[in-house]
Short mmCIF file of C-alpha atoms and ligand atoms in Angstrom, two decimals:
data_model
loop_
_atom_site.label_atom_id
_atom_site.label_comp_id
_atom_site.label_asym_id
_atom_site.label_seq_id
_atom_site.Cartn_x
_atom_site.Cartn_y
_atom_site.Cartn_z
CA CYS A 1 15.85 0.72 38.22
CA ALA A 2 12.37 2.16 38.03
CA HIS A 3 11.83 5.84 38.67
CA PRO A 4 8.82 6.10 40.93
CA SER A 5 8.37 9.72 39.88
CA ALA A 6 8.49 8.95 36.17
CA LYS A 7 5.11 9.21 34.48
CA PRO A 8 4.03 5.96 32.90
CA GLU A 9 4.47 6.34 29.18
CA SER A 10 1.18 6.08 27.34
CA ALA A 11 0.99 2.50 26.14
CA VAL A 12 1.67 1.72 22.50
CA SER A 13 -1.17 -0.28 20.95
CA PRO A 14 -0.45 -3.65 19.32
CA TYR A 15 -2.86 -2.59 16.53
CA ALA A 16 -1.45 -0.32 13.82
CA CYS A 17 -4.90 1.30 13.51
CA GLN A 18 -4.50 2.68 17.06
CA ARG A 19 -1.11 4.21 16.31
CA ARG A 20 -0.26 7.34 14.35
CA THR A 21 2.52 6.41 11.94
CA THR A 22 3.87 9.31 9.92
CA LEU A 23 6.75 9.13 7.45
CA ASP A 24 8.98 10.62 10.12
CA ASN A 25 10.69 7.40 11.25
CA HIS A 26 12.99 7.88 14.25
CA ASN A 27 14.06 4.24 14.33
CA LYS A 28 15.17 3.68 10.75
CA ILE A 29 18.33 1.88 11.83
CA PHE A 30 16.17 -0.83 13.43
CA THR A 31 13.24 -0.85 10.99
CA ASP A 32 15.50 -1.17 7.92
CA ALA A 33 17.14 -4.23 9.45
CA LEU A 34 13.83 -5.83 10.45
CA GLU A 35 12.46 -5.20 6.95
CA VAL A 36 15.47 -6.90 5.35
CA LEU A 37 14.73 -9.95 7.51
CA ALA A 38 11.07 -9.81 6.52
CA GLU A 39 11.85 -9.43 2.84
CA ASN A 40 14.32 -12.30 2.92
CA LEU A 41 11.69 -14.57 4.49
CA GLU A 42 9.16 -13.48 1.87
CA LEU A 43 11.59 -14.35 -0.91
CA CYS A 44 11.85 -17.81 0.66
CA GLY A 45 8.05 -18.10 0.87
CA ASN A 46 7.83 -17.81 4.66
CA GLN A 47 5.02 -15.27 4.86
CA GLY A 48 4.08 -16.07 8.46
CA PRO A 49 7.41 -15.38 10.18
CA SER A 50 7.98 -12.44 7.85
CA LEU A 51 4.82 -10.77 9.15
CA ALA A 52 6.22 -10.81 12.69
CA PHE A 53 9.23 -8.74 11.55
CA ARG A 54 6.98 -6.42 9.52
CA ARG A 55 4.77 -5.86 12.57
CA ALA A 56 7.80 -5.16 14.76
CA ALA A 57 9.17 -2.66 12.23
CA SER A 58 5.77 -1.02 11.87
CA MET A 59 5.37 -0.57 15.62
CA LEU A 60 8.84 1.05 15.87
CA LYS A 61 7.94 3.46 13.05
CA SER A 62 5.14 4.88 15.18
CA LEU A 63 7.37 5.82 18.14
CA PRO A 64 7.81 9.57 18.71
CA ALA A 65 11.57 9.23 19.30
CA ALA A 66 14.51 6.91 18.76
CA LEU A 67 14.93 4.02 21.17
CA ARG A 68 17.79 4.91 23.48
CA ARG A 69 17.95 2.12 25.99
CA LEU A 70 17.08 -1.49 25.42
CA GLU A 71 14.90 -1.50 28.53
CA GLU A 72 12.52 0.78 26.66
CA THR A 73 11.52 -2.20 24.52
CA GLN A 74 10.17 -4.08 27.55
CA HIS A 75 6.91 -2.15 27.43
CA LEU A 76 6.48 -2.26 23.68
CA PRO A 77 4.09 -4.62 21.86
CA CYS A 78 4.75 -6.58 18.63
CA LEU A 79 8.33 -7.45 19.57
CA GLY A 80 9.10 -11.16 19.61
CA GLU A 81 12.25 -12.80 20.84
CA HIS A 82 13.89 -12.52 17.41
CA SER A 83 13.11 -8.86 16.86
CA ARG A 84 14.33 -8.01 20.37
CA ALA A 85 17.62 -9.85 19.73
CA ILE A 86 18.13 -7.92 16.49
CA ILE A 87 17.43 -4.59 18.21
CA GLU A 88 19.80 -5.50 21.02
CA GLU A 89 22.59 -6.44 18.62
CA ILE A 90 22.16 -3.26 16.59
CA SER A 91 22.13 -1.01 19.64
CA GLU A 92 25.31 -2.70 20.89
CA CYS A 93 27.28 -3.28 17.69
CA GLY A 94 25.70 -0.83 15.26
CA SER A 95 24.55 -3.62 12.95
CA SER A 96 23.14 -7.13 12.97
CA SER A 97 25.32 -9.99 11.72
CA ARG A 98 22.28 -11.86 10.38
CA VAL A 99 21.15 -8.83 8.41
CA GLU A 100 24.69 -8.28 7.05
CA GLU A 101 24.77 -11.93 6.06
CA ILE A 102 21.50 -11.60 4.14
CA LEU A 103 22.63 -8.38 2.46
CA ASN A 104 25.76 -10.21 1.24
CA ASP A 105 23.91 -13.36 0.29
CA GLU A 106 24.14 -14.20 -3.40
CA ARG A 107 20.56 -15.44 -3.52
CA TYR A 108 19.16 -12.34 -1.86
CA ARG A 109 21.24 -10.06 -4.07
CA THR A 110 20.23 -11.88 -7.22
CA MET A 111 16.60 -11.67 -6.19
CA LYS A 112 17.05 -7.97 -5.63
CA PHE A 113 18.80 -7.67 -9.03
CA SER A 114 21.58 -5.87 -7.13
CA GLN A 115 20.06 -2.52 -8.07
CA GLY A 116 19.42 -1.07 -4.69
CA ASN A 117 15.90 0.00 -4.08
CA SER A 118 14.63 -0.13 -7.62
CA SER A 119 14.49 -3.92 -7.66
CA HIS A 120 12.20 -3.82 -4.65
CA ILE A 121 9.94 -1.75 -6.79
CA PHE A 122 10.29 -4.19 -9.67
CA PHE A 123 9.22 -7.01 -7.39
CA ARG A 124 6.16 -5.07 -6.41
CA GLN A 125 5.51 -4.53 -10.12
CA CYS A 126 5.72 -8.19 -10.98
CA LYS A 127 3.66 -9.07 -7.96
CA SER A 128 0.98 -6.52 -8.69
CA LEU A 129 0.93 -7.15 -12.44
CA VAL A 130 1.18 -10.92 -12.38
CA CYS A 131 -1.09 -11.46 -9.39
CA HIS A 132 -3.92 -9.60 -11.03
CA SER A 133 -3.39 -10.46 -14.62
CA ILE A 134 -5.55 -12.97 -16.39
CA SER A 135 -2.70 -13.36 -18.83
CA TYR A 136 0.50 -14.02 -16.91
CA SER A 137 2.63 -13.95 -19.99
CA SER A 138 1.50 -10.56 -21.26
CA ALA A 139 2.01 -9.05 -17.80
CA LEU A 140 5.53 -10.46 -17.69
CA VAL A 141 6.32 -9.30 -21.20
CA ALA A 142 5.13 -5.81 -20.31
CA GLY A 143 7.10 -5.96 -17.04
CA PHE A 144 10.30 -6.81 -18.85
CA LEU A 145 9.75 -4.51 -21.82
CA PHE A 146 9.41 -1.53 -19.55
CA TYR A 147 11.55 -2.91 -16.76
CA GLU A 148 14.00 -0.04 -16.69
CA ASP A 149 11.31 2.62 -16.47
CA ILE A 150 8.89 0.96 -14.10
CA SER A 151 11.61 -0.11 -11.69
CA LYS A 152 12.40 3.57 -11.14
CA PRO A 153 10.39 5.24 -8.38
CA VAL A 154 7.58 7.56 -9.45
CA SER A 155 7.87 11.05 -7.96
CA ARG A 156 5.09 13.17 -6.53
CA THR A 157 5.57 15.59 -9.46
CA GLU A 158 5.06 12.73 -11.92
CA ALA A 159 2.02 11.59 -9.93
CA SER A 160 0.51 15.09 -10.22
CA ALA A 161 1.17 15.14 -13.97
CA LEU A 162 -0.59 11.78 -14.27
CA LYS A 163 -3.51 13.03 -12.25
CA ILE A 164 -4.11 15.73 -14.86
CA ILE A 165 -4.02 13.11 -17.63
CA VAL A 166 -6.37 10.72 -15.81
CA GLU A 167 -8.73 13.52 -14.79
CA GLU A 168 -8.92 14.84 -18.33
CA ALA A 169 -9.80 11.38 -19.68
CA VAL A 170 -12.33 10.63 -16.93
CA ILE A 171 -14.14 13.96 -17.29
CA CYS A 172 -14.18 13.62 -21.06
CA VAL A 173 -15.94 10.26 -20.65
CA ASN A 174 -18.21 11.34 -17.79
CA PRO A 175 -18.27 15.03 -16.77
CA SER A 176 -19.85 14.27 -13.39
CA ALA A 177 -17.12 11.82 -12.33
CA THR A 178 -14.23 12.85 -10.07
CA VAL A 179 -10.71 11.49 -9.58
CA SER A 180 -8.71 11.31 -6.34
CA ILE A 181 -5.20 10.13 -5.78
CA THR A 182 -4.96 7.29 -3.29
CA GLY A 183 -2.30 4.71 -2.25
CA GLY A 184 1.06 5.89 -0.93
CA PHE A 185 0.80 9.40 -2.40
CA ARG A 186 -2.37 10.05 -0.41
CA ARG A 187 -0.37 9.06 2.68
CA GLY A 188 2.12 11.80 1.85
CA LYS A 189 4.89 9.68 0.31
CA GLU A 190 7.27 11.50 -2.04
CA PHE A 191 7.86 8.39 -4.18
CA GLY A 192 5.86 5.29 -5.09
CA HIS A 193 6.10 2.16 -7.20
CA ASP A 194 2.95 3.22 -9.04
CA VAL A 195 0.21 5.85 -8.88
CA ASP A 196 -3.21 4.81 -7.57
CA PHE A 197 -6.42 6.64 -8.46
CA ILE A 198 -10.00 6.12 -7.32
CA ILE A 199 -12.87 7.31 -9.48
CA LYS A 200 -16.19 8.46 -8.08
CA THR A 201 -19.24 8.24 -10.32
CA PRO A 202 -22.48 9.71 -8.96
CA GLU A 203 -24.80 7.68 -11.23
CA ALA A 204 -25.41 4.00 -10.49
CA GLY A 205 -23.93 1.64 -13.04
CA GLN A 206 -21.44 4.17 -14.41
CA GLU A 207 -18.61 2.54 -12.46
CA ASP A 208 -18.81 -0.43 -14.81
CA VAL A 209 -18.48 1.49 -18.05
CA ILE A 210 -16.06 4.27 -17.15
CA LEU A 211 -12.80 2.29 -17.11
CA PRO A 212 -13.16 0.69 -20.56
CA ALA A 213 -13.93 4.15 -21.95
CA VAL A 214 -10.91 5.72 -20.22
CA ILE A 215 -8.66 2.94 -21.53
CA LYS A 216 -10.02 3.49 -25.02
CA ARG A 217 -9.21 7.16 -24.74
CA PHE A 218 -5.63 6.49 -23.55
CA LYS A 219 -5.24 4.15 -26.52
CA SER A 220 -6.40 6.80 -28.95
CA GLN A 221 -3.97 9.27 -27.36
CA ASN A 222 -1.23 6.72 -27.96
CA ILE A 223 -0.13 6.76 -24.31
CA LEU A 224 -1.26 3.25 -23.33
CA LEU A 225 1.58 0.71 -23.13
CA TYR A 226 -0.21 -2.04 -21.23
CA SER A 227 -3.65 -2.57 -19.76
CA ASP A 228 -5.31 -5.24 -17.71
CA LEU A 229 -8.96 -4.45 -17.11
CA GLN A 230 -10.74 -6.37 -14.38
CA GLU A 231 -14.48 -6.12 -14.61
CA SER A 232 -16.50 -5.85 -11.45
CA THR A 233 -17.40 -9.11 -9.75
CA PHE A 234 -18.95 -7.23 -6.87
CA ASP A 235 -22.15 -8.48 -5.29
CA LEU A 236 -23.82 -5.88 -3.07
CA ARG A 237 -25.48 -8.58 -0.94
CA LYS A 238 -22.31 -10.49 -0.06
CA LEU A 239 -20.77 -10.31 3.42
CA PRO A 240 -17.24 -8.98 3.85
CA THR A 241 -14.66 -11.73 3.70
CA HIS A 242 -12.41 -12.92 6.50
CA CYS A 243 -9.48 -13.14 4.15
CA PHE A 244 -7.19 -10.10 4.42
CA GLU A 245 -5.21 -10.77 1.29
CA ALA A 246 -8.26 -11.07 -0.91
CA MET A 247 -8.39 -8.31 -3.45
CA ASP A 248 -11.64 -6.46 -3.83
CA HIS A 249 -14.27 -7.09 -6.48
CA PHE A 250 -14.57 -3.58 -7.88
CA SER A 251 -14.07 -2.66 -11.48
CA LYS A 252 -10.37 -1.75 -11.81
CA CYS A 253 -7.44 -1.69 -14.16
CA PHE A 254 -3.69 -2.03 -13.97
CA LEU A 255 -2.00 0.09 -16.61
CA ILE A 256 1.37 1.15 -17.91
CA ILE A 257 1.16 4.70 -19.24
CA LYS A 258 3.58 6.77 -21.28
CA LEU A 259 4.35 9.94 -19.37
CA LYS A 260 6.04 12.83 -21.22
CA ARG A 261 9.17 14.05 -19.50
CA GLU A 262 9.54 17.68 -18.53
CA GLN A 263 13.01 18.01 -20.01
CA GLU A 264 14.51 15.53 -22.40
CA THR A 265 16.73 13.75 -19.88
CA ASP A 266 17.09 10.75 -22.14
CA ALA A 267 18.14 12.79 -25.14
CA ARG A 268 20.67 10.28 -26.40
CA ALA A 269 18.07 7.57 -26.59
CA GLY A 270 15.69 10.05 -28.19
CA LYS A 271 12.97 8.97 -25.78
CA ASP A 272 10.99 11.87 -24.37
CA TRP A 273 8.73 9.77 -22.14
CA ARG A 274 8.91 7.23 -19.35
CA ALA A 275 6.64 4.28 -18.59
CA VAL A 276 4.68 4.50 -15.32
CA ARG A 277 2.47 1.95 -13.59
CA VAL A 278 -1.01 3.34 -12.87
CA ASP A 279 -3.89 1.65 -11.02
CA LEU A 280 -7.49 2.83 -11.39
CA VAL A 281 -10.43 1.63 -9.33
CA ALA A 282 -14.09 2.58 -9.84
CA PRO A 283 -16.36 1.41 -6.99
CA PRO A 284 -20.13 1.95 -6.85
CA LEU A 285 -20.97 5.23 -5.10
CA GLU A 286 -22.44 3.67 -1.93
CA ARG A 287 -19.16 1.78 -1.35
CA PHE A 288 -16.81 4.60 -2.30
CA THR A 289 -15.67 5.41 1.25
CA TYR A 290 -14.76 1.80 2.02
CA ALA A 291 -12.87 1.50 -1.25
CA LEU A 292 -11.04 4.78 -0.56
CA LEU A 293 -10.01 3.59 2.90
CA GLY A 294 -8.84 0.24 1.51
CA TRP A 295 -6.89 1.71 -1.38
CA THR A 296 -5.23 4.35 0.78
CA GLY A 297 -3.45 1.63 2.79
CA SER A 298 -0.94 1.06 4.06
CA THR A 299 -1.35 -2.66 3.66
CA LEU A 300 -0.34 -3.25 7.27
CA PHE A 301 -2.58 -0.47 8.58
CA LEU A 302 -5.58 -1.98 6.78
CA ARG A 303 -4.69 -5.49 7.87
CA ASP A 304 -4.77 -4.36 11.50
CA LEU A 305 -7.92 -2.30 11.02
CA ARG A 306 -9.72 -5.44 9.79
CA ARG A 307 -8.25 -7.55 12.55
CA PHE A 308 -9.25 -4.96 15.15
CA ALA A 309 -12.80 -4.78 13.76
CA ARG A 310 -13.18 -8.55 13.90
CA LEU A 311 -11.47 -9.34 17.20
CA GLU A 312 -12.27 -6.26 19.27
CA ARG A 313 -15.60 -5.15 17.83
CA GLY A 314 -17.25 -8.23 16.29
CA LYS A 315 -17.48 -6.45 12.94
CA LEU A 316 -16.31 -7.50 9.51
CA LEU A 317 -14.47 -4.93 7.41
CA ASP A 318 -13.16 -5.13 3.89
CA ASN A 319 -12.87 -2.80 0.88
CA HIS A 320 -16.60 -3.09 0.23
CA ALA A 321 -18.33 -2.68 3.57
CA LEU A 322 -18.45 -2.86 7.34
CA TYR A 323 -20.81 -5.48 8.73
CA ASP A 324 -21.97 -5.70 12.32
CA LYS A 325 -22.33 -9.33 13.34
CA ALA A 326 -24.34 -8.46 16.47
CA THR A 327 -27.13 -6.66 14.59
CA ASN A 328 -26.63 -8.32 11.19
CA THR A 329 -26.48 -4.97 9.47
CA PHE A 330 -24.18 -3.13 7.09
CA LEU A 331 -22.97 0.18 8.48
CA PRO A 332 -23.13 3.06 6.00
CA ALA A 333 -20.29 5.59 5.83
CA LYS A 334 -20.22 8.94 4.06
CA THR A 335 -16.67 9.72 5.20
CA GLU A 336 -13.65 7.83 6.49
CA GLU A 337 -14.32 9.45 9.87
CA ASP A 338 -17.64 7.57 9.95
CA ILE A 339 -15.83 4.23 9.57
CA PHE A 340 -13.41 4.95 12.42
CA ALA A 341 -16.35 6.12 14.54
CA HIS A 342 -18.30 2.90 13.81
CA LEU A 343 -15.27 1.02 15.13
CA GLY A 344 -14.89 3.22 18.21
CA LEU A 345 -11.47 4.37 17.05
CA GLU A 346 -9.90 7.81 17.07
CA TYR A 347 -9.67 9.13 13.54
CA ILE A 348 -6.28 8.54 11.95
CA GLU A 349 -5.43 10.89 9.07
CA PRO A 350 -4.15 9.35 5.81
CA TRP A 351 -0.59 10.64 6.45
CA GLN A 352 -0.69 8.90 9.85
CA ARG A 353 -1.45 5.52 8.25
CA ASN A 354 2.10 4.75 7.12
CA ALA A 355 2.25 1.65 9.30
P1 LIG B 1 3.60 2.37 -3.28
O1 LIG B 1 2.81 2.28 -4.54
O2 LIG B 1 3.90 3.77 -2.88
O3 LIG B 1 4.84 1.52 -3.32
O4 LIG B 1 2.71 1.79 -2.07
P2 LIG B 1 1.14 1.77 -1.93
O5 LIG B 1 0.51 2.78 -2.82
O6 LIG B 1 0.79 1.81 -0.50
O7 LIG B 1 0.77 0.30 -2.40
P3 LIG B 1 -0.03 -0.25 -3.69
O8 LIG B 1 0.47 -1.63 -3.94
O9 LIG B 1 -0.01 0.70 -4.82
O10 LIG B 1 -1.53 -0.42 -3.17
C1 LIG B 1 -2.27 0.65 -2.66
C2 LIG B 1 -3.30 0.12 -1.74
O11 LIG B 1 -4.33 -0.48 -2.49
C3 LIG B 1 -2.74 -0.98 -0.82
O12 LIG B 1 -3.09 -0.69 0.51
C4 LIG B 1 -3.41 -2.23 -1.30
C5 LIG B 1 -4.71 -1.67 -1.85
N1 LIG B 1 -5.47 -2.51 -2.75
C6 LIG B 1 -6.72 -2.90 -2.44
N2 LIG B 1 -7.23 -3.66 -3.41
C7 LIG B 1 -6.29 -3.76 -4.36
C8 LIG B 1 -6.26 -4.42 -5.60
O13 LIG B 1 -7.20 -5.11 -6.00
N3 LIG B 1 -5.12 -4.28 -6.33
C9 LIG B 1 -4.08 -3.52 -5.88
N4 LIG B 1 -3.00 -3.41 -6.66
N5 LIG B 1 -4.08 -2.88 -4.71
C10 LIG B 1 -5.18 -3.01 -3.96
O14 LIG B 1 -7.25 -2.57 -1.39
MN1 LIG B 2 0.76 2.69 -4.97
MN1 LIG B 3 -1.17 0.17 -6.74
#
């Protein structure tokens, strides 16, 4: 029964960009289950229904405490009939029979290569390498050649070591350029499936020449195992797209880099390095902030930010720009705070974007 004295809990927004989602997840027991359901649907090619489970999991991740009573879910957004049933079953029985079934399913296990978490990372690898590669076969060959290494999570320590390598190469090529870490590590994650860097070049046009030069340098240092350079197809006059999945048009590259190990952990094999996936993006200076926001993620946070902009504010957002449909103008942004302000949103720090 309702407590008349109880203060109404502040409502949870259905948009991830209006929630603060840190890595401190109080509802892991539920979100893990919902993500297994989502992943299983994705493996079957059912992206639509999978998104509903992802959204439900994401919303639960933003809650300040664990769900204690099922009634608490009544006031929460993003929970469909299915997600509610799963939560109910887990809170009553400790687990969900459907999730257990999937976890034991031969097909699911084979797809996951029965290697725990690492295969999830390998999937991401194949997806990110193959999706972006002009040459499918060379991306696959690289993926399999370095499978063991790149299916292992990259640590924050390894990410920092790579930053030094990337920075050294970038500055050598262009002393006025700067490098920032983006992606999951910028959101405070301790591990990632790759390391993402964004390069800022103050002179116009430099963004198109810096990546080939950096790749050349890595080659000469004998640390480049694979590279897929995507030249810029960016047109400054184009409107932002409606399509959320569309990748941006900036100059970028997907690499596999040899990273020296601190201690020789693989002494028997005589291999003193590991292969790591590295992504570099070099946007033109006037679009840097939008690219930084886009590449910081998370994917779901950005998806909702774009959806919010379009549906609630009549503005179009993508990795390149923010466009106001009412005034037919592009909105400039020096900082990420500017972009949130343009959208009438409270600023959400990178580590609160783990939706
Ligand atoms: P992880 O590596 O820690 O597993 O996660 P992540 O860092 O959040 O994901 P990611 O796959 O490395 O991508 C980082 C962000 O970059 C993500 O929000 C998607 C975004 N991104 C773009 N454009 C492109 C692109 O063209 N290629 C890739 N690979 N990522 C892009 O906004
Ligand atoms: Mn990443
Ligand atoms: Mn990446």
